[in-house]
Tab-separated table of C-alpha atoms in Angstrom:
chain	number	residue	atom	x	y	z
A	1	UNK	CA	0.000	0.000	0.000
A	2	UNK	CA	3.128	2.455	0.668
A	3	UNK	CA	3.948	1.828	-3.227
A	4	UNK	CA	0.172	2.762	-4.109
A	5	UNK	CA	0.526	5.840	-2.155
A	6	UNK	CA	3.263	7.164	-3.623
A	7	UNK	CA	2.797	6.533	-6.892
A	8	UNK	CA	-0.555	7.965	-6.547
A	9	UNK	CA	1.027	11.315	-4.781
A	10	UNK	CA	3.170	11.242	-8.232
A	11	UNK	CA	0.676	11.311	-10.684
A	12	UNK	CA	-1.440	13.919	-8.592
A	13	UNK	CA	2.054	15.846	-9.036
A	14	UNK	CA	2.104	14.948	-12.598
A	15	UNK	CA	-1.599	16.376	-12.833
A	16	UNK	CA	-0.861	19.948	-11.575
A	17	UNK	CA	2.840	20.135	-13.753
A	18	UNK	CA	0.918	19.540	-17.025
A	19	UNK	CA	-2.047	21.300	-16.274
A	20	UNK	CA	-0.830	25.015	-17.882
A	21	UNK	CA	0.465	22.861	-20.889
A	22	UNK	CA	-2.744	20.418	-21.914
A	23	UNK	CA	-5.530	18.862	-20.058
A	24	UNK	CA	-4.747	15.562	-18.025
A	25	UNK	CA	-7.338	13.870	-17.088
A	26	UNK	CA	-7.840	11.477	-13.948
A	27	UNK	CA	-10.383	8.745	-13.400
A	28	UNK	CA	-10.440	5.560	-11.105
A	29	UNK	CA	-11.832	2.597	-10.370
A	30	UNK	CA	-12.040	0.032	-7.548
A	31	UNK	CA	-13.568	-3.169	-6.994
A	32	UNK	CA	-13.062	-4.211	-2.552
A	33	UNK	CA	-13.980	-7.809	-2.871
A	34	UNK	CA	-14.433	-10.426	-0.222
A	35	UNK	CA	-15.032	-14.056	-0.153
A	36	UNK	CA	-15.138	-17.401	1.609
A	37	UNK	CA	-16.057	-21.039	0.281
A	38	UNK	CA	-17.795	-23.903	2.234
A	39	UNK	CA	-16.108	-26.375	4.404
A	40	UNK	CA	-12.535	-27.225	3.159
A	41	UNK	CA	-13.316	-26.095	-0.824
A	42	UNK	CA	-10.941	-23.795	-2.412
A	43	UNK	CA	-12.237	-21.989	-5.603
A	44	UNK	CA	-10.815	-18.995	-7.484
A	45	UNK	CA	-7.939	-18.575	-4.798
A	46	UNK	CA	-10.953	-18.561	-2.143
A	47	UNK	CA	-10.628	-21.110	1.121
A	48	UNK	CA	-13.008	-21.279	4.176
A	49	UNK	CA	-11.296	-18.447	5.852
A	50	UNK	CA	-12.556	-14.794	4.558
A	51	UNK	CA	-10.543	-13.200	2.122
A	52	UNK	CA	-10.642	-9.903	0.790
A	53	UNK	CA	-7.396	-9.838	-1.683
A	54	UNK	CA	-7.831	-12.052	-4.241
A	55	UNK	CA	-10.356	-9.869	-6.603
A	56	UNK	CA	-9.433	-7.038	-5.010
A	57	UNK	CA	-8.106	-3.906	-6.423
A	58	UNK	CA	-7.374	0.072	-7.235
A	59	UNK	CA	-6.473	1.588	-10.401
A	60	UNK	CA	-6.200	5.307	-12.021
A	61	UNK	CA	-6.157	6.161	-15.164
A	62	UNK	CA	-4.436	9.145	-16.898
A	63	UNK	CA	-5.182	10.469	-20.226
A	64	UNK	CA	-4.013	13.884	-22.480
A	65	UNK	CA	-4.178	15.533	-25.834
A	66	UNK	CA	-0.913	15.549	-26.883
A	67	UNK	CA	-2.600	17.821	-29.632
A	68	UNK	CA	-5.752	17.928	-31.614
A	69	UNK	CA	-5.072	14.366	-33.586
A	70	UNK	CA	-3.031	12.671	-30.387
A	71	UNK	CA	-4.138	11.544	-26.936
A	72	UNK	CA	-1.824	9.355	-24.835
A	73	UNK	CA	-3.461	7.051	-21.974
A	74	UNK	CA	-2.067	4.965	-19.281
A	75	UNK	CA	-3.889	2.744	-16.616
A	76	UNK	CA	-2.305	1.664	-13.095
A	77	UNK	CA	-3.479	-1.119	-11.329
A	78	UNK	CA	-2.453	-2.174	-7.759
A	79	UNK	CA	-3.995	-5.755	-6.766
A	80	UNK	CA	-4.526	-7.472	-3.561
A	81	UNK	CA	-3.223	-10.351	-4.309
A	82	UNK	CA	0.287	-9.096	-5.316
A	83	UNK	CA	-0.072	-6.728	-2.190
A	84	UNK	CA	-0.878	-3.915	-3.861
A	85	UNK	CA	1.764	-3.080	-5.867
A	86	UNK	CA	1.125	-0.908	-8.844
A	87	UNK	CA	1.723	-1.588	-12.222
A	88	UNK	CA	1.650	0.015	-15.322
A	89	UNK	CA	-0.812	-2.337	-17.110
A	90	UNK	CA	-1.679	0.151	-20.294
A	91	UNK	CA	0.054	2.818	-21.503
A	92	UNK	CA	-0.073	3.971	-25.094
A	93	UNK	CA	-0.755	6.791	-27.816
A	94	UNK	CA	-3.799	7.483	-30.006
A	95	UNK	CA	-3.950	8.751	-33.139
A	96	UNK	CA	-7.219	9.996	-34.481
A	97	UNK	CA	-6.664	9.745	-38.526
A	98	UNK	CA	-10.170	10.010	-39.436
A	99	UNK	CA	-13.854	10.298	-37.839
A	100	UNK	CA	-14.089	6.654	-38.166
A	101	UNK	CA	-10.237	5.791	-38.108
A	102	UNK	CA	-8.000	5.826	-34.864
A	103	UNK	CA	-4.684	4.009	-34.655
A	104	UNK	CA	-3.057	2.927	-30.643
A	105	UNK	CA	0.111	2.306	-30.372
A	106	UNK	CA	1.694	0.960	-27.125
A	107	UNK	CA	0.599	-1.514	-24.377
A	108	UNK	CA	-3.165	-2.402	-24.516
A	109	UNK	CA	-5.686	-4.958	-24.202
A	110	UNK	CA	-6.279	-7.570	-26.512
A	111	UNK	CA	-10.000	-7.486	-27.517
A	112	UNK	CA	-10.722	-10.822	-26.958
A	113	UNK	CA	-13.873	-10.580	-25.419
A	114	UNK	CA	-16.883	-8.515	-24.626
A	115	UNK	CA	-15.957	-6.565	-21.583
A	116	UNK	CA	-11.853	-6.564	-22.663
A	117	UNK	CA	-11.558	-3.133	-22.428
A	118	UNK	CA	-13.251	-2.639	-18.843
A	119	UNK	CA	-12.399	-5.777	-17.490
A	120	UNK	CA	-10.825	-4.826	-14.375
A	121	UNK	CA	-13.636	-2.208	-13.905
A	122	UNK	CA	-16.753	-4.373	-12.168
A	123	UNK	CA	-19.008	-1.342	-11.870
A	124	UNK	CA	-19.004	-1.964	-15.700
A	125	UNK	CA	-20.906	-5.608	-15.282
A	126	UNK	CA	-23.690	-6.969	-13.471
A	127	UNK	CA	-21.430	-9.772	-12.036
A	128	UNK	CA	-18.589	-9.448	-9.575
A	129	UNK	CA	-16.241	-10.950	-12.226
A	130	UNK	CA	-16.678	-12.059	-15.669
A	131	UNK	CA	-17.151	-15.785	-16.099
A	132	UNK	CA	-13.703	-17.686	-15.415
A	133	UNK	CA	-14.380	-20.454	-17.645
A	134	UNK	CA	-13.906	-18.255	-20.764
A	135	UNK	CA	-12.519	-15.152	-19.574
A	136	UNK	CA	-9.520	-16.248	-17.501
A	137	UNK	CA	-6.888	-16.359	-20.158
A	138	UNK	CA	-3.327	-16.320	-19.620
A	139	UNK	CA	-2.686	-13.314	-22.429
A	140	UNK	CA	-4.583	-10.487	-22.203
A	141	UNK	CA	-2.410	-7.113	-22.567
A	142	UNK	CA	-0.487	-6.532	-25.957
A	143	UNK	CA	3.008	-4.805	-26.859
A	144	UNK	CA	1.872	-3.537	-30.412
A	145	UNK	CA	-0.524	-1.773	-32.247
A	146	UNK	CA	-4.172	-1.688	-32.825
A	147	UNK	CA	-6.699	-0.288	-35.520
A	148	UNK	CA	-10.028	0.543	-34.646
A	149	UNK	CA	-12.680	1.521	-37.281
A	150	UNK	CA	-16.464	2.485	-36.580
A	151	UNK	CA	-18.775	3.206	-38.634
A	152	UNK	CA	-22.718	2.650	-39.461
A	153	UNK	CA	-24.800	-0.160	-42.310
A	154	UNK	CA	-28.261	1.296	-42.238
A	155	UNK	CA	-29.437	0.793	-38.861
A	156	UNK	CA	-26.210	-1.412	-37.896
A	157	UNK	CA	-23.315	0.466	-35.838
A	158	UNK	CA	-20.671	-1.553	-36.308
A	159	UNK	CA	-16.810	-1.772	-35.109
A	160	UNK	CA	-14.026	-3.438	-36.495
A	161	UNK	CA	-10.315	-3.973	-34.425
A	162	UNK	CA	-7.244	-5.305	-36.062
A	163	UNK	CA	-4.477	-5.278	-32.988
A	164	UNK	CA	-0.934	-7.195	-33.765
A	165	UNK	CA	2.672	-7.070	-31.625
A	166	UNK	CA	3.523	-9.895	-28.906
A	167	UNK	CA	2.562	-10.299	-25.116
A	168	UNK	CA	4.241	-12.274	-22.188
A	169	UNK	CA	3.102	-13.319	-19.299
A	170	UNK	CA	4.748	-14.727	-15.969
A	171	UNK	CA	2.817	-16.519	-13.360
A	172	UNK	CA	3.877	-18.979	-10.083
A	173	UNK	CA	2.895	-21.943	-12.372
A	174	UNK	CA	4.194	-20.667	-16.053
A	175	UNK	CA	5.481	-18.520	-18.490
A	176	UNK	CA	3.836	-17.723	-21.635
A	177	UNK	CA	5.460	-15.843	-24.585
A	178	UNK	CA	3.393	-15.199	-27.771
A	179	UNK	CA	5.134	-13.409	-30.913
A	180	UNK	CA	3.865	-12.269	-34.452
A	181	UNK	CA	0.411	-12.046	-32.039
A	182	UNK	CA	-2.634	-10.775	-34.802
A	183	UNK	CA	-6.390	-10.319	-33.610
A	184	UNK	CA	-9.177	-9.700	-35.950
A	185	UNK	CA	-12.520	-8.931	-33.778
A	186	UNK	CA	-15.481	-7.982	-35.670
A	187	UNK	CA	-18.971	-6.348	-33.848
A	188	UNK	CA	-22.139	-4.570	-34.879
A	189	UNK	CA	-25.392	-3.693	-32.969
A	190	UNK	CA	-28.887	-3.373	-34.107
A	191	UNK	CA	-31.278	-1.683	-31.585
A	192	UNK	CA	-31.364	-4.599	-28.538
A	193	UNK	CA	-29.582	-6.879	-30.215
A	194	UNK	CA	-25.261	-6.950	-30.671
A	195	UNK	CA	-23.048	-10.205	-31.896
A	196	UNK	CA	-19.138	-9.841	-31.878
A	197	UNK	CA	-16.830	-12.603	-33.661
A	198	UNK	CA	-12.776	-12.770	-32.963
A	199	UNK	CA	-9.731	-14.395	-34.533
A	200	UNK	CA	-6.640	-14.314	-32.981
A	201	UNK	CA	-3.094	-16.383	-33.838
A	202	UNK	CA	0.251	-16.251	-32.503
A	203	UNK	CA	3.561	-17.721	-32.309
A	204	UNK	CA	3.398	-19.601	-28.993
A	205	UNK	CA	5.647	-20.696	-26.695
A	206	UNK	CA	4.406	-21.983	-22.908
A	207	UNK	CA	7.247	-22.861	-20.073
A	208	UNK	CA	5.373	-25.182	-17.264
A	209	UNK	CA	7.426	-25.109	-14.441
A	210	UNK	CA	6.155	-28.162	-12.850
A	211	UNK	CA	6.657	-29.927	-16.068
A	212	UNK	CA	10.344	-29.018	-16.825
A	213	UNK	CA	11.887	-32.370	-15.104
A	214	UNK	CA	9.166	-34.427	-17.325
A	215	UNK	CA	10.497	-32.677	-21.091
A	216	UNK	CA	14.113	-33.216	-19.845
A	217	UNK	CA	13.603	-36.588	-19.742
A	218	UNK	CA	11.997	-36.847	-22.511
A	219	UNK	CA	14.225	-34.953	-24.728
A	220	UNK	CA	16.716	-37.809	-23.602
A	221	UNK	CA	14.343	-40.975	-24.935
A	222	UNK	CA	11.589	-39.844	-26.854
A	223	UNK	CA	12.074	-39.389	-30.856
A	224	UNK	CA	13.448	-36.460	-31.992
A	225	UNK	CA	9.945	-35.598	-33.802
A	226	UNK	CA	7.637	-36.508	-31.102
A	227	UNK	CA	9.576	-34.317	-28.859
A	228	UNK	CA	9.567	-31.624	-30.701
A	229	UNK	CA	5.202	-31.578	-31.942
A	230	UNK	CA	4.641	-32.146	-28.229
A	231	UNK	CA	6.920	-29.056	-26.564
A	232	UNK	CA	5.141	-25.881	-27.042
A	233	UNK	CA	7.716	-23.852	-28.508
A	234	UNK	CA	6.643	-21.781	-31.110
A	235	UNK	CA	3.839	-22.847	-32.110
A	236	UNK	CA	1.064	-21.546	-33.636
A	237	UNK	CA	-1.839	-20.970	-31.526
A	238	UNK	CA	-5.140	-20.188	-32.164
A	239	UNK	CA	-7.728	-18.000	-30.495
A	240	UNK	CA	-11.583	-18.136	-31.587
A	241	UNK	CA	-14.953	-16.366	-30.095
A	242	UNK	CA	-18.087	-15.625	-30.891
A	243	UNK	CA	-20.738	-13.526	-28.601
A	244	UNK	CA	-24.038	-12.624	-28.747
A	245	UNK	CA	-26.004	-10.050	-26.457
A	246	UNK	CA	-29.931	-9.083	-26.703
A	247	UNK	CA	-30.299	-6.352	-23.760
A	248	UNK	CA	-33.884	-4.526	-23.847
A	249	UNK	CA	-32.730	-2.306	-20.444
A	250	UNK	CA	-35.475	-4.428	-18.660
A	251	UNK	CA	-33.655	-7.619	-19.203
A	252	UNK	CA	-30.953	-8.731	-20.910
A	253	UNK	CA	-29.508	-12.438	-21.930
A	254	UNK	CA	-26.383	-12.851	-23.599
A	255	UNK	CA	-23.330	-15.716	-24.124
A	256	UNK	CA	-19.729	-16.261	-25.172
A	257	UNK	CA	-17.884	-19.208	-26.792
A	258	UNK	CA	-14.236	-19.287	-27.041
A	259	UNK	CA	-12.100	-22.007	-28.268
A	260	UNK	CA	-8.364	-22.110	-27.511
A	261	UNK	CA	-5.988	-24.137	-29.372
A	262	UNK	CA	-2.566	-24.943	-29.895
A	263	UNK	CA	-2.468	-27.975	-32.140
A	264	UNK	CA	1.768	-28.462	-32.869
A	265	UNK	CA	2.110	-28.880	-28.925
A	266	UNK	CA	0.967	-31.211	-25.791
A	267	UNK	CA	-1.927	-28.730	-24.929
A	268	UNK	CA	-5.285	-29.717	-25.944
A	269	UNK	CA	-7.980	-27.641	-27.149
A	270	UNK	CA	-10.022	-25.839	-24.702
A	271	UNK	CA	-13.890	-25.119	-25.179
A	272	UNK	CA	-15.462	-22.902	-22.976
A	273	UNK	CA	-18.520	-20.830	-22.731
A	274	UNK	CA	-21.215	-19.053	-20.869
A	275	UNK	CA	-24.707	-18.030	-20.567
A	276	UNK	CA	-26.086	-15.382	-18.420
A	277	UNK	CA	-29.536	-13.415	-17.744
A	278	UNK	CA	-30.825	-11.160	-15.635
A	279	UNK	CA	-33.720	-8.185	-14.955
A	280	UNK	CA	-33.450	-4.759	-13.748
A	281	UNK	CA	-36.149	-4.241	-11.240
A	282	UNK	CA	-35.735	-0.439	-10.257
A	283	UNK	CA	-32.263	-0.288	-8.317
A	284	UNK	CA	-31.599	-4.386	-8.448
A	285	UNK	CA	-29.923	-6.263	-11.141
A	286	UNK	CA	-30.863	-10.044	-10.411
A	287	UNK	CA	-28.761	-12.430	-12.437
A	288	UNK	CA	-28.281	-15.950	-13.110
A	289	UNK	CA	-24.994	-17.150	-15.346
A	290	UNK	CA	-23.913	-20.669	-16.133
A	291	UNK	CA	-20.435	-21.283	-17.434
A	292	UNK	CA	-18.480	-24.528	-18.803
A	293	UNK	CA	-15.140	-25.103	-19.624
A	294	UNK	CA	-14.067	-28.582	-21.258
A	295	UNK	CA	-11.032	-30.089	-23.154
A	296	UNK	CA	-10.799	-32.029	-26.245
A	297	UNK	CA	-10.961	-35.122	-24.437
A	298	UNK	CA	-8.672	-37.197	-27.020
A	299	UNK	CA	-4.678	-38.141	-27.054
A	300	UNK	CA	-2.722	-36.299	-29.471
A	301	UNK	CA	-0.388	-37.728	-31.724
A	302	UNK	CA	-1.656	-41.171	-30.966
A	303	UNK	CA	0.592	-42.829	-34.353
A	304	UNK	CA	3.662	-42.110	-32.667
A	305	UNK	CA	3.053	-42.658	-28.835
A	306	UNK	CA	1.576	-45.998	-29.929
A	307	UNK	CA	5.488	-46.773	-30.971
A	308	UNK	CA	6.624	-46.533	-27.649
A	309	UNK	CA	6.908	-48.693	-24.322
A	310	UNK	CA	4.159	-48.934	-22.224
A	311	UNK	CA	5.418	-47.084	-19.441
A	312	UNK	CA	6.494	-44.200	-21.364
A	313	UNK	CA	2.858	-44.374	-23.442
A	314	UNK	CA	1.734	-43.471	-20.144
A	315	UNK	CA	3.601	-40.693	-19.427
A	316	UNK	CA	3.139	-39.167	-21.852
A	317	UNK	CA	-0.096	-39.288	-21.975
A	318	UNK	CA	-0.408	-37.857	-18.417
A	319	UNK	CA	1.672	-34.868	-19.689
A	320	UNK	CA	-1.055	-34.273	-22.126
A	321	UNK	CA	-3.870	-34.838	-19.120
A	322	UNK	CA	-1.860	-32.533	-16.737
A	323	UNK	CA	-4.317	-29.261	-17.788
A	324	UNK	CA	-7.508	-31.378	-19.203
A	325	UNK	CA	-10.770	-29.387	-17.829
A	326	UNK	CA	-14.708	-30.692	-17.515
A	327	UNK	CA	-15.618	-28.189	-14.952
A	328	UNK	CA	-18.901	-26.304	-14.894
A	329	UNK	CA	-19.914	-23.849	-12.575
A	330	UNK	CA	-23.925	-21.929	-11.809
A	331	UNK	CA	-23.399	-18.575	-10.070
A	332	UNK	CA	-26.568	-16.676	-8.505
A	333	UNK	CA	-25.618	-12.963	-8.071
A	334	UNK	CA	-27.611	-9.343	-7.450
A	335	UNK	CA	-26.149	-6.129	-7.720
A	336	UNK	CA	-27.949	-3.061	-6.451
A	337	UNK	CA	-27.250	0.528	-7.715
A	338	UNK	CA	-26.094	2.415	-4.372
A	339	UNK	CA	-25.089	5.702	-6.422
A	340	UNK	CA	-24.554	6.586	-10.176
A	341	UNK	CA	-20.539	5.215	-9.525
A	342	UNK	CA	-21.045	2.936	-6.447
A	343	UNK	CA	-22.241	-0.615	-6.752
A	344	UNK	CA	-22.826	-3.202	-4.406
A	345	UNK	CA	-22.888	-7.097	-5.360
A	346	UNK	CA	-23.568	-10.566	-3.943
A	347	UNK	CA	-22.917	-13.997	-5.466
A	348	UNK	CA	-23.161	-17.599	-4.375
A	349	UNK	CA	-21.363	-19.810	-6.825
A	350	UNK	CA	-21.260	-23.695	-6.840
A	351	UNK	CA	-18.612	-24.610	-9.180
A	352	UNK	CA	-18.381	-28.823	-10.347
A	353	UNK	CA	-15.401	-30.843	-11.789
A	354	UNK	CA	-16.030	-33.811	-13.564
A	355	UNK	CA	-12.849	-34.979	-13.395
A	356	UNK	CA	-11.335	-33.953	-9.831
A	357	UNK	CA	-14.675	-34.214	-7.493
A	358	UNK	CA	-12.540	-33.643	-4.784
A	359	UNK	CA	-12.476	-30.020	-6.155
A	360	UNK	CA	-16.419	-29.214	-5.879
A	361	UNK	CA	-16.722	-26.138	-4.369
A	362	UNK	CA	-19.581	-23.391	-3.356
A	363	UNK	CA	-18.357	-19.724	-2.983
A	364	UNK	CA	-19.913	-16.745	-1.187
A	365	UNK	CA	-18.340	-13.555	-2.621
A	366	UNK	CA	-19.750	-9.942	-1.887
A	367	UNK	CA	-18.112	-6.668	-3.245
A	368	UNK	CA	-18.044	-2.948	-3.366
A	369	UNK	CA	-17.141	-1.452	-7.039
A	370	UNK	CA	-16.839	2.294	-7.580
A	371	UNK	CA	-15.542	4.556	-10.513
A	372	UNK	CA	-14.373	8.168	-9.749
């Protein structure tokens, strides 16, 4: 929190030095969530003690005409569960070329997915956090550039985003590095009604610590080829969704499906998808939302493992079933309109896995999300 503090004493610095010189502007967002699971469960970095760190968060964003064509923006974000420590998560430069033309430049979001650009900010949603089955990737920000064009089809608004550069991520468990990253998302409205479609490749390559020991032993006995389709080095990966939304202001249903794939490499293809609905009775926003997340449930490169010795057969195979899903998860949640910027939310969540049962779960989580 000492971090947070000063950086945010910094940018409120920053704020009055470029004031004579351009307008900088300063908005925020928070989301204080808390949460506890039945019994001995653990879900979503949840246990049966109370925890208010793991969704938790505070960010500022800063934005300024550079001049009448050029804005530059960056976004902060301190999290509770790295203890608060702020990072810059965005920060890039806007070009405005035309009404309907405007070209970024910098570190953004992929848009992947409905809510990608205000998915930190949960005043934006009626849940406390979007569905985990499709929206907890392991990419999400870009290095690169993006191209957004807008424009209208008779009574269809439409928008189209071509983004393209490479991203890295770094977590406890891996490392993922994705180069010569291109994502093609296409979306248009009509009235109630909106449907978005995405493409997305790159040049993948995924580092599982926990599996390191298992690929340098099998660099020293498998076949040179079979080594090399199963480590995910390079490879191409592939990145596909489709979403449609019908929201009437009364009520509103809408769904994503995603499917995740990178075929050269030990990683199966994940399916995943959600449903959700909900009414808005005055002030209240009750919801129900059903999510699923399963993987292809077959044996890659079955030709050449079949040449192999039994034992190593099976290890190999239980390299490829180290990440297999089947989960599926029903979450019950209201929010309720405190203020024009102040939300507050409840969910219960019972979350099933068809392949671990030992990892059935229920969740309370309850949370406070506010945008200044």
């Amino acid at each position: 929190m000492k971090n947070l503090s000063k950086t945010i004493v910094l940018l409120t610095s920053l704020g009055f030095g470029c004031a004579a010189n351009a307008e900088l502007r300063i908005n925020g967002f928070a989301n204080l969530v808390g949460g506890i699971t039945s019994s001995d469960d653990t879900l979503y970095g949840y246990d049966d003690k109370i925890s208010f760190s793991e969704d938790s968060l505070f960010a500022i964003q800063l934005s300024g005409d550079i001049n009448d064509k050029m804005t530059a923006t960056g976004q902060i974000v301190a999290r509770g569960s790295e203890d608060y420590d702020p990072e810059f998560e965005w920060a890039y430069i806007t070009y405005q070329a035309t009404d309907n033309v405007s070209i970024s430049a910098g570190r953004l979001r992929i848009p992947l997915f409905r809510y990608s650009s205000s998915l930190d900010v949960g005043y934006s949603y009626h849940w406390i956090s979007p569905p985990q089955s499709v929206y907890d990737v392991t990419f999400n920000n870009l290095d690169g550039l993006r191209v957004d064009y807008s424009n209208y089809a008779g009574d269809w608004e439409y928008n189209i985003q071509l983004a393209a550069g490479t991203y890295e991520n770094t977590t406890d468990v891996y490392k993922i590095e994705g180069r010569d990253t291109v994502a093609l998302t296409a979306e248009a409205a009509y009235e109630f009604f909106k449907v978005r479609a995405v493409y997305g490749r790159a040049k993948t390559s995924i580092d599982v610590f926990g599996l390191e020991g298992a690929f340098a032993a099998f660099e020293q006995v498998l076949p040179t080829k079979l080594y090399n389709d199963l480590e995910a080095v390079d490879d191409t990966g592939v990145f596909l969704g489709l979403g449609l939304e019908y929201d009437t202001f009364d009520w509103f249903v809408s769904g994503e499906i995603t499917s995740v794939d990178t075929e050269k490499s030990y990683i199966k293809e994940d399916i995943a998808y959600f449903l959700t609905a909900g009414l808005r009775i005055g002030k209240f926003t009750p919801s129900i939302t059903y999510e699923v997340k399963e993987s292809d449930d077959g044996v890659k490169f079955t030709d050449q493992i079949s040449q192999l010795p039994a034992a190593l057969q099976a290890q190999v195979i239980g390299v490829q079933a180290a990440f297999d899903d089947d989960e599926q998860a029903v979450t019950l949640g209201l929010r309720y309109d405190y203020a024009t910027n102040v939300a507050l939310k409840a969910e219960v969540t019972r979350y099933t896995d068809d392949l671990y049962e030992n990892s059935d779960a229920n969740l309370l989580r309850f949370a406070v999300n506010y945008i200044f």
